[in-house]
């Protein structure tokens, strides 16, 4: 059984391969584009541009999750996110809200947000599982081992793929026990969260094992540090605005693995890469 919002997106998709989710960080300090979209009008203009490039969903976030980031207050996160979600939803855009706070998710859904994207998978806010159950909204359960200020101290695994899968399934059990429905849940391996570059590559190489857990999968590699560094000498990593191609290559990989959605800052490059994978017959039929 597919959740109606996910079914709508599948029906809206005009190409094979993952749904493309465009990123709009309404934050002053996100690693990938901090500050550029902090003003509501700038965020809206950017979101519209991403939709024009082929994004079927726009992910609106008000809290930076980069290592070392400090958390905004609840009121500040609400101030950043709610006006953008409301305006985009009013224009018919499918909006996901990237938040770890149940109150922000609740407010965003109340003004038309369609999906909750919680990088903590419901761990950061004990109220989130109940909100997920109460709302019935699709919920992205990302693998997470702690807030930005110390998550990289938890990047220790004997078998990162097996442990990430097991910990994701633990979150699924908690959410189902709280009353959420299975068709609400989307899994995400949490690339770059409590993971080294080696862990990220191992997870990308084994994406089918995450897909085989039997729920839609979302992948977020876009512009992340391990992509900046790949193939480059120390100190010669790609600048943030030169990571569209490396990100797109991982989007093609995601398409080949049957991933449901890719969350990216540079939509066109990813759409192009997925189109090539599809033309080569490498993309499984949609979920
Ligand atoms: N579901 C999901 N959400 C995320 N939100 C933020 C970031 C990192 O920050 P960014 O907004 O600058 O990309 N990565 C993810 C991710 O990998 N998966």
Coordinates of C-alpha atoms and ligand atoms in Angstrom, one line a residue:
X1 CA 0.0 0.0 0.0
X2 CA 1.5 3.4 -1.0
X3 CA 0.7 6.5 0.9
X4 CA -1.5 8.9 -1.2
X5 CA 1.2 11.7 -1.2
X6 CA 3.8 9.2 -2.4
X7 CA 1.3 7.9 -5.0
X8 CA 0.6 11.4 -6.1
X9 CA 4.3 12.1 -6.6
X10 CA 4.7 8.8 -8.5
X11 CA 1.8 9.8 -10.8
X12 CA 3.2 13.4 -11.2
X13 CA 6.7 12.1 -12.2
X14 CA 7.2 12.5 -15.9
X15 CA 10.4 10.4 -16.1
X16 CA 11.6 7.1 -14.7
X17 CA 13.8 7.0 -11.6
X18 CA 13.7 8.7 -8.2
X19 CA 11.5 11.7 -7.3
X20 CA 13.8 14.7 -7.2
X21 CA 13.5 16.8 -4.0
X22 CA 15.0 20.3 -4.2
X23 CA 16.6 21.7 -1.1
X24 CA 15.7 25.2 0.3
X25 CA 17.6 25.9 3.5
X26 CA 16.1 28.9 5.2
X27 CA 19.1 29.1 7.5
X28 CA 22.1 31.4 8.0
X29 CA 24.5 28.6 8.4
X30 CA 23.8 25.4 6.4
X31 CA 27.1 23.9 5.1
X32 CA 25.8 23.8 1.6
X33 CA 24.2 27.2 1.0
X34 CA 24.1 28.9 4.4
X35 CA 22.4 32.3 4.3
X36 CA 21.5 32.6 0.7
X37 CA 17.8 31.8 1.3
X38 CA 17.3 33.1 4.8
X39 CA 14.8 35.8 3.6
X40 CA 11.4 34.4 2.7
X41 CA 11.2 36.0 -0.7
X42 CA 14.6 34.6 -1.7
X43 CA 13.6 31.2 -0.4
X44 CA 10.4 31.3 -2.4
X45 CA 12.2 32.4 -5.6
X46 CA 14.7 29.7 -5.2
X47 CA 12.1 27.0 -4.6
X48 CA 10.2 28.0 -7.7
X49 CA 13.4 27.8 -9.7
X50 CA 14.1 24.3 -8.4
X51 CA 10.5 23.2 -9.4
X52 CA 11.1 24.7 -12.8
X53 CA 14.2 22.6 -13.1
X54 CA 12.2 19.4 -12.3
X55 CA 12.0 19.1 -8.5
X56 CA 8.7 17.4 -7.6
X57 CA 9.1 18.2 -3.9
X58 CA 10.8 21.1 -2.1
X59 CA 12.4 20.4 1.2
X60 CA 12.2 23.4 3.5
X61 CA 14.5 23.5 6.5
X62 CA 15.1 26.1 9.2
X63 CA 17.9 24.4 11.2
X64 CA 21.4 23.7 9.9
X65 CA 22.5 20.2 10.6
X66 CA 26.2 20.6 9.6
X67 CA 28.7 19.4 12.2
X68 CA 29.1 21.9 14.9
X69 CA 26.0 23.9 14.2
X70 CA 24.1 25.4 17.1
X71 CA 20.3 24.9 17.2
X72 CA 17.9 27.9 16.5
X73 CA 15.1 28.4 19.1
X74 CA 11.7 26.9 18.3
X75 CA 10.3 30.3 17.6
X76 CA 13.2 31.2 15.2
X77 CA 12.8 27.9 13.4
X78 CA 9.0 28.5 13.1
X79 CA 9.6 32.0 11.9
X80 CA 12.0 30.8 9.1
X81 CA 10.0 27.8 7.9
X82 CA 6.2 28.4 8.2
X83 CA 5.9 31.3 5.8
X84 CA 7.9 29.5 3.1
X85 CA 5.9 26.3 3.5
X86 CA 2.6 28.1 3.5
X87 CA 3.4 30.1 0.4
X88 CA 4.7 27.2 -1.6
X89 CA 1.9 24.9 -0.6
X90 CA -0.6 27.6 -1.7
X91 CA 1.1 27.5 -5.1
X92 CA 0.5 23.7 -5.3
X93 CA 4.1 22.7 -4.6
X94 CA 4.5 19.5 -2.6
X95 CA 6.6 20.6 0.4
X96 CA 8.5 18.6 2.9
X97 CA 9.6 20.2 6.2
X98 CA 13.1 19.4 7.3
X99 CA 12.8 19.5 11.1
X100 CA 13.5 17.5 14.2
X101 CA 10.8 19.3 16.2
X102 CA 7.3 18.0 16.4
X103 CA 5.9 21.5 16.9
X104 CA 7.5 22.8 13.7
X105 CA 6.2 19.7 11.8
X106 CA 2.7 20.3 13.2
X107 CA 2.7 24.0 12.2
X108 CA 4.1 23.2 8.8
X109 CA 1.5 20.5 8.1
X110 CA -1.2 22.9 9.3
X111 CA -0.3 25.5 6.6
X112 CA -0.1 22.9 3.8
X113 CA 3.2 21.0 4.2
X114 CA 2.9 17.4 2.9
X115 CA 5.9 15.5 4.3
X116 CA 7.9 15.5 7.5
X117 CA 11.6 15.0 6.9
X118 CA 13.3 14.4 10.3
X119 CA 17.0 13.8 10.2
X120 CA 16.8 12.3 13.7
X121 CA 14.2 9.8 12.7
X122 CA 12.0 10.9 15.6
X123 CA 14.8 10.6 18.2
X124 CA 15.4 14.3 18.8
X125 CA 11.9 15.1 20.0
X126 CA 10.0 12.6 22.0
X127 CA 6.8 14.2 20.7
X128 CA 7.6 13.4 17.1
X129 CA 6.4 9.7 16.9
X130 CA 2.9 10.7 18.2
X131 CA 2.7 13.6 15.8
X132 CA 3.6 11.3 12.9
X133 CA 0.8 8.9 14.0
X134 CA -1.7 11.7 14.6
X135 CA -0.9 13.5 11.3
X136 CA -0.8 10.5 9.0
X137 CA 1.8 12.4 6.9
X138 CA 4.7 10.7 5.2
X139 CA 7.7 10.7 7.5
X140 CA 11.3 10.4 6.4
X141 CA 13.2 8.3 9.0
X142 CA 16.9 9.2 8.6
X143 CA 19.6 7.2 10.3
X144 CA 21.0 9.5 13.1
X145 CA 23.2 9.1 16.1
X146 CA 23.1 12.5 17.7
X147 CA 23.1 16.3 17.1
X148 CA 25.5 18.1 14.9
X149 CA 27.8 19.2 17.8
X150 CA 28.9 15.6 18.6
X151 CA 27.5 13.2 16.0
X152 CA 30.9 12.6 14.4
X153 CA 32.1 11.1 17.7
X154 CA 29.6 8.3 17.1
X155 CA 30.9 7.3 13.6
X156 CA 32.1 3.9 14.8
X157 CA 30.7 0.7 13.2
X158 CA 31.7 -2.9 12.8
X159 CA 29.5 -3.2 9.8
X160 CA 28.1 0.2 8.8
X161 CA 25.5 -1.2 6.4
X162 CA 24.1 -3.8 8.7
X163 CA 24.1 -1.5 11.7
X164 CA 22.4 1.4 9.8
X165 CA 19.8 -1.0 8.5
X166 CA 19.2 -2.4 12.0
X167 CA 19.0 1.0 13.6
X168 CA 16.5 2.2 10.9
X169 CA 14.3 -0.8 11.6
X170 CA 14.4 -0.1 15.3
X171 CA 13.1 3.4 14.5
X172 CA 10.4 1.9 12.3
X173 CA 9.3 -0.4 15.2
X174 CA 9.1 2.6 17.6
X175 CA 7.1 4.6 15.1
X176 CA 4.7 1.8 14.4
X177 CA 4.3 1.2 18.1
X178 CA 3.4 4.9 18.4
X179 CA 0.6 4.4 15.9
X180 CA 2.2 5.4 12.7
X181 CA 1.3 3.4 9.6
X182 CA 3.9 1.6 7.6
X183 CA 2.9 3.4 4.4
X184 CA 3.9 6.7 6.0
X185 CA 7.5 5.7 6.4
X186 CA 10.5 6.5 4.2
X187 CA 14.0 5.3 5.1
X188 CA 17.2 7.3 4.7
X189 CA 20.7 6.0 5.5
X190 CA 21.8 9.4 6.7
X191 CA 24.8 10.0 4.5
X192 CA 27.3 12.3 6.3
X193 CA 25.6 12.0 9.7
X194 CA 27.8 10.1 12.2
X195 CA 29.6 8.6 9.3
X196 CA 33.1 8.9 7.8
X197 CA 33.7 9.1 4.0
X198 CA 34.4 5.4 4.0
X199 CA 31.0 4.7 5.7
X200 CA 29.3 6.9 3.1
X201 CA 30.8 5.0 0.2
X202 CA 30.0 1.7 1.8
X203 CA 26.4 2.7 2.2
X204 CA 26.2 4.0 -1.4
X205 CA 27.8 0.8 -2.7
X206 CA 25.2 -1.3 -0.8
X207 CA 22.1 0.9 -1.4
X208 CA 20.1 -2.1 -2.6
X209 CA 20.3 -3.5 1.0
X210 CA 18.5 -0.4 2.3
X211 CA 16.0 -0.6 -0.5
X212 CA 15.5 -4.3 0.2
X213 CA 14.2 -3.4 3.7
X214 CA 10.9 -2.9 1.9
X215 CA 10.2 0.8 2.4
X216 CA 10.7 3.7 0.0
X217 CA 14.3 5.1 0.4
X218 CA 15.4 8.7 0.3
X219 CA 19.1 9.6 -0.3
X220 CA 20.8 12.8 0.6
X221 CA 24.4 13.1 -0.7
X222 CA 24.1 16.5 -2.2
X223 CA 27.3 18.6 -2.0
X224 CA 28.5 16.8 1.0
X225 CA 32.2 16.8 2.0
X226 CA 33.0 13.3 0.9
X227 CA 31.9 14.2 -2.6
X228 CA 34.0 17.3 -2.5
X229 CA 37.0 15.2 -1.7
X230 CA 36.6 12.2 -4.0
X231 CA 39.4 11.8 -6.5
X232 CA 41.1 15.0 -5.2
X233 CA 44.4 15.5 -3.3
X234 CA 44.2 16.8 0.2
X235 CA 43.4 20.5 0.3
X236 CA 42.1 20.4 -3.3
X237 CA 38.5 19.5 -2.7
X238 CA 35.7 20.8 -4.9
X239 CA 34.1 24.0 -3.8
X240 CA 30.5 23.8 -2.7
X241 CA 29.2 25.2 -6.0
X242 CA 31.2 22.7 -8.0
X243 CA 29.6 19.5 -6.6
X244 CA 26.6 19.2 -8.9
X245 CA 28.3 16.6 -11.1
X246 CA 29.6 14.4 -8.3
X247 CA 26.2 14.6 -6.7
X248 CA 24.5 13.8 -9.9
X249 CA 26.7 10.7 -10.3
X250 CA 25.4 9.5 -6.9
X251 CA 21.8 10.3 -8.1
X252 CA 22.3 7.9 -11.0
X253 CA 23.6 5.3 -8.6
X254 CA 20.5 5.9 -6.5
X255 CA 18.3 5.5 -9.6
X256 CA 19.9 2.2 -10.4
X257 CA 19.4 0.9 -6.9
X258 CA 15.6 1.7 -7.0
X259 CA 15.8 4.6 -4.5
X260 CA 12.5 6.5 -4.2
X261 CA 13.7 10.0 -3.8
X262 CA 17.0 12.0 -4.1
X263 CA 17.4 15.2 -2.1
X264 CA 19.6 17.7 -4.0
X265 CA 20.6 21.3 -4.3
X266 CA 21.4 21.2 -8.0
X267 CA 18.3 19.7 -9.6
X268 CA 19.2 19.9 -13.3
X269 CA 22.4 17.9 -13.0
X270 CA 20.6 15.2 -11.1
X271 CA 17.7 15.1 -13.6
X272 CA 20.1 14.8 -16.4
X273 CA 22.0 11.9 -14.8
X274 CA 18.9 10.0 -14.0
X275 CA 17.7 10.5 -17.6
X276 CA 20.9 8.8 -18.8
X277 CA 20.6 5.9 -16.3
X278 CA 17.0 5.5 -17.5
X279 CA 18.0 5.6 -21.2
X280 CA 20.4 2.8 -20.5
X281 CA 17.6 0.7 -19.0
X282 CA 19.3 0.7 -15.6
X283 CA 16.4 2.2 -13.6
X284 CA 14.0 -0.3 -12.1
X285 CA 10.3 0.5 -12.6
X286 CA 8.8 2.9 -10.1
X287 CA 7.7 1.7 -6.7
Ligands
LIG1 N1 16.4 13.2 4.8 C1 17.5 14.0 4.8 N2 17.5 15.3 5.2 C2 18.7 16.0 5.2 N3 18.6 17.3 5.6 C3 19.8 18.0 5.6 C4 21.0 17.4 5.2 C5 22.3 18.2 5.2 O1 22.2 19.5 5.1 P1 21.8 20.3 3.7 O2 20.5 20.7 3.9 O3 22.8 21.4 3.6 O4 22.0 19.3 2.6 N4 21.0 16.1 4.8 C6 19.9 15.4 4.8 C7 19.8 14.0 4.3 O5 20.9 13.4 3.9 N5 18.7 13.4 4.4

